[in-house]
């Protein structure tokens, strides 16, 4: 099961801020035992934060995002009070479940040709599997 937020933008816009909010929401969902959150997917057509892209799914970034939205997450804007409530194990769980997916308009048109579908179907049927 997964939760996804989809941003089909032409430009990066304010995706960084929206992503941080999404991550904070994922933290809340995970901390409350949300059962449909095996994976947290951020799907976009425009990359953002290129300089820190490789860190966006880190537990440090999860902590940063949660503290940035601490008033909504913990009910306090006081950083020390929010840090005291932060569960680092939940932040690590969220980080491990984040998927950053970048698509393109061209990928949306990538569908198998009918001839290839027939070949795959025939092979599956030959092996006794369902099509």
JSON list of C-alpha atoms in Angstrom, two decimals:
[
{"chain": "A", "resi": 1, "resn": "UNK", "atom": "CA", "xyz": [0.00, 0.00, 0.00]},
{"chain": "A", "resi": 2, "resn": "UNK", "atom": "CA", "xyz": [1.25, 3.47, -0.71]},
{"chain": "A", "resi": 3, "resn": "UNK", "atom": "CA", "xyz": [0.47, 7.14, -0.32]},
{"chain": "A", "resi": 4, "resn": "UNK", "atom": "CA", "xyz": [1.41, 9.41, -3.22]},
{"chain": "A", "resi": 5, "resn": "UNK", "atom": "CA", "xyz": [1.49, 13.08, -3.97]},
{"chain": "A", "resi": 6, "resn": "UNK", "atom": "CA", "xyz": [1.64, 13.97, -7.65]},
{"chain": "A", "resi": 7, "resn": "UNK", "atom": "CA", "xyz": [2.97, 17.26, -9.04]},
{"chain": "A", "resi": 8, "resn": "UNK", "atom": "CA", "xyz": [2.64, 17.60, -12.80]},
{"chain": "A", "resi": 9, "resn": "UNK", "atom": "CA", "xyz": [4.37, 20.97, -13.07]},
{"chain": "A", "resi": 10, "resn": "UNK", "atom": "CA", "xyz": [6.39, 22.40, -15.96]},
{"chain": "A", "resi": 11, "resn": "UNK", "atom": "CA", "xyz": [8.85, 24.13, -13.57]},
{"chain": "A", "resi": 12, "resn": "UNK", "atom": "CA", "xyz": [10.16, 23.30, -10.11]},
{"chain": "A", "resi": 13, "resn": "UNK", "atom": "CA", "xyz": [8.02, 26.11, -8.64]},
{"chain": "A", "resi": 14, "resn": "UNK", "atom": "CA", "xyz": [7.57, 25.64, -4.89]},
{"chain": "A", "resi": 15, "resn": "UNK", "atom": "CA", "xyz": [7.91, 21.86, -4.91]},
{"chain": "A", "resi": 16, "resn": "UNK", "atom": "CA", "xyz": [10.64, 21.96, -2.26]},
{"chain": "A", "resi": 17, "resn": "UNK", "atom": "CA", "xyz": [8.31, 23.53, 0.29]},
{"chain": "A", "resi": 18, "resn": "UNK", "atom": "CA", "xyz": [5.47, 21.22, -0.73]},
{"chain": "A", "resi": 19, "resn": "UNK", "atom": "CA", "xyz": [7.74, 18.20, -0.46]},
{"chain": "A", "resi": 20, "resn": "UNK", "atom": "CA", "xyz": [8.77, 19.17, 3.08]},
{"chain": "A", "resi": 21, "resn": "UNK", "atom": "CA", "xyz": [5.11, 19.44, 4.05]},
{"chain": "A", "resi": 22, "resn": "UNK", "atom": "CA", "xyz": [4.41, 16.03, 2.45]},
{"chain": "A", "resi": 23, "resn": "UNK", "atom": "CA", "xyz": [7.29, 14.48, 4.42]},
{"chain": "A", "resi": 24, "resn": "UNK", "atom": "CA", "xyz": [5.94, 15.98, 7.67]},
{"chain": "A", "resi": 25, "resn": "UNK", "atom": "CA", "xyz": [2.51, 14.50, 6.89]},
{"chain": "A", "resi": 26, "resn": "UNK", "atom": "CA", "xyz": [4.12, 11.12, 6.23]},
{"chain": "A", "resi": 27, "resn": "UNK", "atom": "CA", "xyz": [5.83, 11.33, 9.63]},
{"chain": "A", "resi": 28, "resn": "UNK", "atom": "CA", "xyz": [2.47, 11.98, 11.29]},
{"chain": "A", "resi": 29, "resn": "UNK", "atom": "CA", "xyz": [0.84, 9.11, 9.39]},
{"chain": "A", "resi": 30, "resn": "UNK", "atom": "CA", "xyz": [3.61, 6.69, 10.35]},
{"chain": "A", "resi": 31, "resn": "UNK", "atom": "CA", "xyz": [3.66, 7.80, 13.99]},
{"chain": "A", "resi": 32, "resn": "UNK", "atom": "CA", "xyz": [-0.09, 7.18, 14.21]},
{"chain": "A", "resi": 33, "resn": "UNK", "atom": "CA", "xyz": [0.19, 3.68, 12.74]},
{"chain": "A", "resi": 34, "resn": "UNK", "atom": "CA", "xyz": [-1.47, 4.51, 9.41]},
{"chain": "A", "resi": 35, "resn": "UNK", "atom": "CA", "xyz": [-1.89, 1.09, 7.80]},
{"chain": "A", "resi": 36, "resn": "UNK", "atom": "CA", "xyz": [-1.90, 2.18, 4.15]},
{"chain": "A", "resi": 37, "resn": "UNK", "atom": "CA", "xyz": [1.52, 3.82, 4.29]},
{"chain": "A", "resi": 38, "resn": "UNK", "atom": "CA", "xyz": [3.97, 1.09, 3.34]},
{"chain": "A", "resi": 39, "resn": "UNK", "atom": "CA", "xyz": [5.48, 3.52, 0.84]},
{"chain": "A", "resi": 40, "resn": "UNK", "atom": "CA", "xyz": [5.38, 7.31, 0.48]},
{"chain": "A", "resi": 41, "resn": "UNK", "atom": "CA", "xyz": [5.72, 8.34, -3.16]},
{"chain": "A", "resi": 42, "resn": "UNK", "atom": "CA", "xyz": [6.45, 11.82, -4.46]},
{"chain": "A", "resi": 43, "resn": "UNK", "atom": "CA", "xyz": [5.76, 11.75, -8.21]},
{"chain": "A", "resi": 44, "resn": "UNK", "atom": "CA", "xyz": [6.76, 14.75, -10.28]},
{"chain": "A", "resi": 45, "resn": "UNK", "atom": "CA", "xyz": [7.47, 15.76, -13.86]},
{"chain": "A", "resi": 46, "resn": "UNK", "atom": "CA", "xyz": [9.98, 18.43, -12.83]},
{"chain": "A", "resi": 47, "resn": "UNK", "atom": "CA", "xyz": [13.02, 17.76, -10.66]},
{"chain": "A", "resi": 48, "resn": "UNK", "atom": "CA", "xyz": [13.65, 20.17, -7.79]},
{"chain": "A", "resi": 49, "resn": "UNK", "atom": "CA", "xyz": [16.43, 20.83, -5.27]},
{"chain": "A", "resi": 50, "resn": "UNK", "atom": "CA", "xyz": [19.05, 19.36, -7.57]},
{"chain": "A", "resi": 51, "resn": "UNK", "atom": "CA", "xyz": [21.86, 20.25, -5.16]},
{"chain": "A", "resi": 52, "resn": "UNK", "atom": "CA", "xyz": [20.33, 18.21, -2.34]},
{"chain": "A", "resi": 53, "resn": "UNK", "atom": "CA", "xyz": [18.35, 15.62, -4.35]},
{"chain": "A", "resi": 54, "resn": "UNK", "atom": "CA", "xyz": [20.32, 12.65, -2.98]},
{"chain": "A", "resi": 55, "resn": "UNK", "atom": "CA", "xyz": [19.46, 13.70, 0.60]},
{"chain": "A", "resi": 56, "resn": "UNK", "atom": "CA", "xyz": [15.71, 14.22, 0.20]},
{"chain": "A", "resi": 57, "resn": "UNK", "atom": "CA", "xyz": [14.93, 10.69, 1.36]},
{"chain": "A", "resi": 58, "resn": "UNK", "atom": "CA", "xyz": [17.30, 10.76, 4.34]},
{"chain": "A", "resi": 59, "resn": "UNK", "atom": "CA", "xyz": [16.22, 10.58, 7.96]},
{"chain": "A", "resi": 60, "resn": "UNK", "atom": "CA", "xyz": [17.97, 13.93, 8.51]},
{"chain": "A", "resi": 61, "resn": "UNK", "atom": "CA", "xyz": [15.72, 15.52, 5.91]},
{"chain": "A", "resi": 62, "resn": "UNK", "atom": "CA", "xyz": [12.66, 13.95, 7.52]},
{"chain": "A", "resi": 63, "resn": "UNK", "atom": "CA", "xyz": [13.67, 15.45, 10.87]},
{"chain": "A", "resi": 64, "resn": "UNK", "atom": "CA", "xyz": [14.27, 18.83, 9.20]},
{"chain": "A", "resi": 65, "resn": "UNK", "atom": "CA", "xyz": [10.85, 18.75, 7.51]},
{"chain": "A", "resi": 66, "resn": "UNK", "atom": "CA", "xyz": [9.02, 17.72, 10.66]},
{"chain": "A", "resi": 67, "resn": "UNK", "atom": "CA", "xyz": [10.70, 20.44, 12.73]},
{"chain": "A", "resi": 68, "resn": "UNK", "atom": "CA", "xyz": [9.89, 22.96, 10.01]},
{"chain": "A", "resi": 69, "resn": "UNK", "atom": "CA", "xyz": [6.20, 22.06, 10.45]},
{"chain": "A", "resi": 70, "resn": "UNK", "atom": "CA", "xyz": [6.36, 21.45, 14.19]},
{"chain": "A", "resi": 71, "resn": "UNK", "atom": "CA", "xyz": [3.43, 23.73, 14.96]},
{"chain": "A", "resi": 72, "resn": "UNK", "atom": "CA", "xyz": [1.13, 21.40, 13.02]},
{"chain": "A", "resi": 73, "resn": "UNK", "atom": "CA", "xyz": [2.90, 18.15, 13.90]},
{"chain": "A", "resi": 74, "resn": "UNK", "atom": "CA", "xyz": [3.54, 18.69, 17.63]},
{"chain": "A", "resi": 75, "resn": "UNK", "atom": "CA", "xyz": [1.43, 21.75, 18.40]},
{"chain": "A", "resi": 76, "resn": "UNK", "atom": "CA", "xyz": [4.44, 23.92, 19.21]},
{"chain": "A", "resi": 77, "resn": "UNK", "atom": "CA", "xyz": [6.69, 26.27, 17.24]},
{"chain": "A", "resi": 78, "resn": "UNK", "atom": "CA", "xyz": [9.35, 26.02, 19.96]},
{"chain": "A", "resi": 79, "resn": "UNK", "atom": "CA", "xyz": [12.22, 24.07, 18.41]},
{"chain": "A", "resi": 80, "resn": "UNK", "atom": "CA", "xyz": [13.50, 22.57, 21.67]},
{"chain": "A", "resi": 81, "resn": "UNK", "atom": "CA", "xyz": [10.01, 21.39, 22.64]},
{"chain": "A", "resi": 82, "resn": "UNK", "atom": "CA", "xyz": [9.49, 19.91, 19.16]},
{"chain": "A", "resi": 83, "resn": "UNK", "atom": "CA", "xyz": [12.89, 18.16, 19.23]},
{"chain": "A", "resi": 84, "resn": "UNK", "atom": "CA", "xyz": [11.96, 16.63, 22.58]},
{"chain": "A", "resi": 85, "resn": "UNK", "atom": "CA", "xyz": [8.85, 15.10, 20.98]},
{"chain": "A", "resi": 86, "resn": "UNK", "atom": "CA", "xyz": [10.63, 13.89, 17.83]},
{"chain": "A", "resi": 87, "resn": "UNK", "atom": "CA", "xyz": [10.79, 10.12, 17.45]},
{"chain": "A", "resi": 88, "resn": "UNK", "atom": "CA", "xyz": [13.96, 9.40, 15.46]},
{"chain": "A", "resi": 89, "resn": "UNK", "atom": "CA", "xyz": [12.93, 5.81, 14.79]},
{"chain": "A", "resi": 90, "resn": "UNK", "atom": "CA", "xyz": [9.78, 7.05, 13.05]},
{"chain": "A", "resi": 91, "resn": "UNK", "atom": "CA", "xyz": [11.88, 9.51, 11.03]},
{"chain": "A", "resi": 92, "resn": "UNK", "atom": "CA", "xyz": [14.09, 6.60, 9.94]},
{"chain": "A", "resi": 93, "resn": "UNK", "atom": "CA", "xyz": [11.04, 4.51, 8.99]},
{"chain": "A", "resi": 94, "resn": "UNK", "atom": "CA", "xyz": [9.63, 7.37, 6.90]},
{"chain": "A", "resi": 95, "resn": "UNK", "atom": "CA", "xyz": [12.98, 7.94, 5.18]},
{"chain": "A", "resi": 96, "resn": "UNK", "atom": "CA", "xyz": [13.19, 4.25, 4.25]},
{"chain": "A", "resi": 97, "resn": "UNK", "atom": "CA", "xyz": [9.71, 4.39, 2.71]},
{"chain": "A", "resi": 98, "resn": "UNK", "atom": "CA", "xyz": [10.10, 7.56, 0.60]},
{"chain": "A", "resi": 99, "resn": "UNK", "atom": "CA", "xyz": [10.17, 7.19, -3.18]},
{"chain": "A", "resi": 100, "resn": "UNK", "atom": "CA", "xyz": [11.15, 10.12, -5.41]},
{"chain": "A", "resi": 101, "resn": "UNK", "atom": "CA", "xyz": [9.87, 9.47, -8.91]},
{"chain": "A", "resi": 102, "resn": "UNK", "atom": "CA", "xyz": [10.47, 11.80, -11.86]},
{"chain": "A", "resi": 103, "resn": "UNK", "atom": "CA", "xyz": [8.42, 11.16, -14.99]},
{"chain": "A", "resi": 104, "resn": "UNK", "atom": "CA", "xyz": [8.27, 12.84, -18.36]},
{"chain": "A", "resi": 105, "resn": "UNK", "atom": "CA", "xyz": [5.47, 13.45, -20.84]},
{"chain": "A", "resi": 106, "resn": "UNK", "atom": "CA", "xyz": [7.19, 11.03, -23.20]},
{"chain": "A", "resi": 107, "resn": "UNK", "atom": "CA", "xyz": [6.99, 8.22, -20.63]},
{"chain": "A", "resi": 108, "resn": "UNK", "atom": "CA", "xyz": [3.22, 8.58, -20.50]},
{"chain": "A", "resi": 109, "resn": "UNK", "atom": "CA", "xyz": [3.03, 7.50, -24.14]},
{"chain": "A", "resi": 110, "resn": "UNK", "atom": "CA", "xyz": [5.26, 4.47, -23.59]},
{"chain": "A", "resi": 111, "resn": "UNK", "atom": "CA", "xyz": [2.84, 1.60, -23.99]},
{"chain": "A", "resi": 112, "resn": "UNK", "atom": "CA", "xyz": [3.49, -1.83, -25.44]},
{"chain": "A", "resi": 113, "resn": "UNK", "atom": "CA", "xyz": [2.56, -2.40, -29.06]},
{"chain": "A", "resi": 114, "resn": "UNK", "atom": "CA", "xyz": [-0.26, -4.90, -29.64]},
{"chain": "A", "resi": 115, "resn": "UNK", "atom": "CA", "xyz": [2.24, -7.26, -31.33]},
{"chain": "A", "resi": 116, "resn": "UNK", "atom": "CA", "xyz": [4.41, -7.28, -28.19]},
{"chain": "A", "resi": 117, "resn": "UNK", "atom": "CA", "xyz": [1.37, -7.80, -25.97]},
{"chain": "A", "resi": 118, "resn": "UNK", "atom": "CA", "xyz": [0.47, -10.87, -28.05]},
{"chain": "A", "resi": 119, "resn": "UNK", "atom": "CA", "xyz": [4.00, -12.28, -27.69]},
{"chain": "A", "resi": 120, "resn": "UNK", "atom": "CA", "xyz": [3.97, -11.79, -23.91]},
{"chain": "A", "resi": 121, "resn": "UNK", "atom": "CA", "xyz": [0.47, -13.27, -23.62]},
{"chain": "A", "resi": 122, "resn": "UNK", "atom": "CA", "xyz": [1.44, -16.31, -25.70]},
{"chain": "A", "resi": 123, "resn": "UNK", "atom": "CA", "xyz": [4.54, -16.92, -23.57]},
{"chain": "A", "resi": 124, "resn": "UNK", "atom": "CA", "xyz": [2.59, -16.68, -20.32]},
{"chain": "A", "resi": 125, "resn": "UNK", "atom": "CA", "xyz": [-0.09, -19.03, -21.60]},
{"chain": "A", "resi": 126, "resn": "UNK", "atom": "CA", "xyz": [2.58, -21.48, -22.84]},
{"chain": "A", "resi": 127, "resn": "UNK", "atom": "CA", "xyz": [4.02, -21.54, -19.30]},
{"chain": "A", "resi": 128, "resn": "UNK", "atom": "CA", "xyz": [0.57, -22.15, -17.84]},
{"chain": "A", "resi": 129, "resn": "UNK", "atom": "CA", "xyz": [0.36, -18.72, -16.25]},
{"chain": "A", "resi": 130, "resn": "UNK", "atom": "CA", "xyz": [-2.57, -16.33, -16.45]},
{"chain": "A", "resi": 131, "resn": "UNK", "atom": "CA", "xyz": [-2.64, -13.40, -18.83]}
]
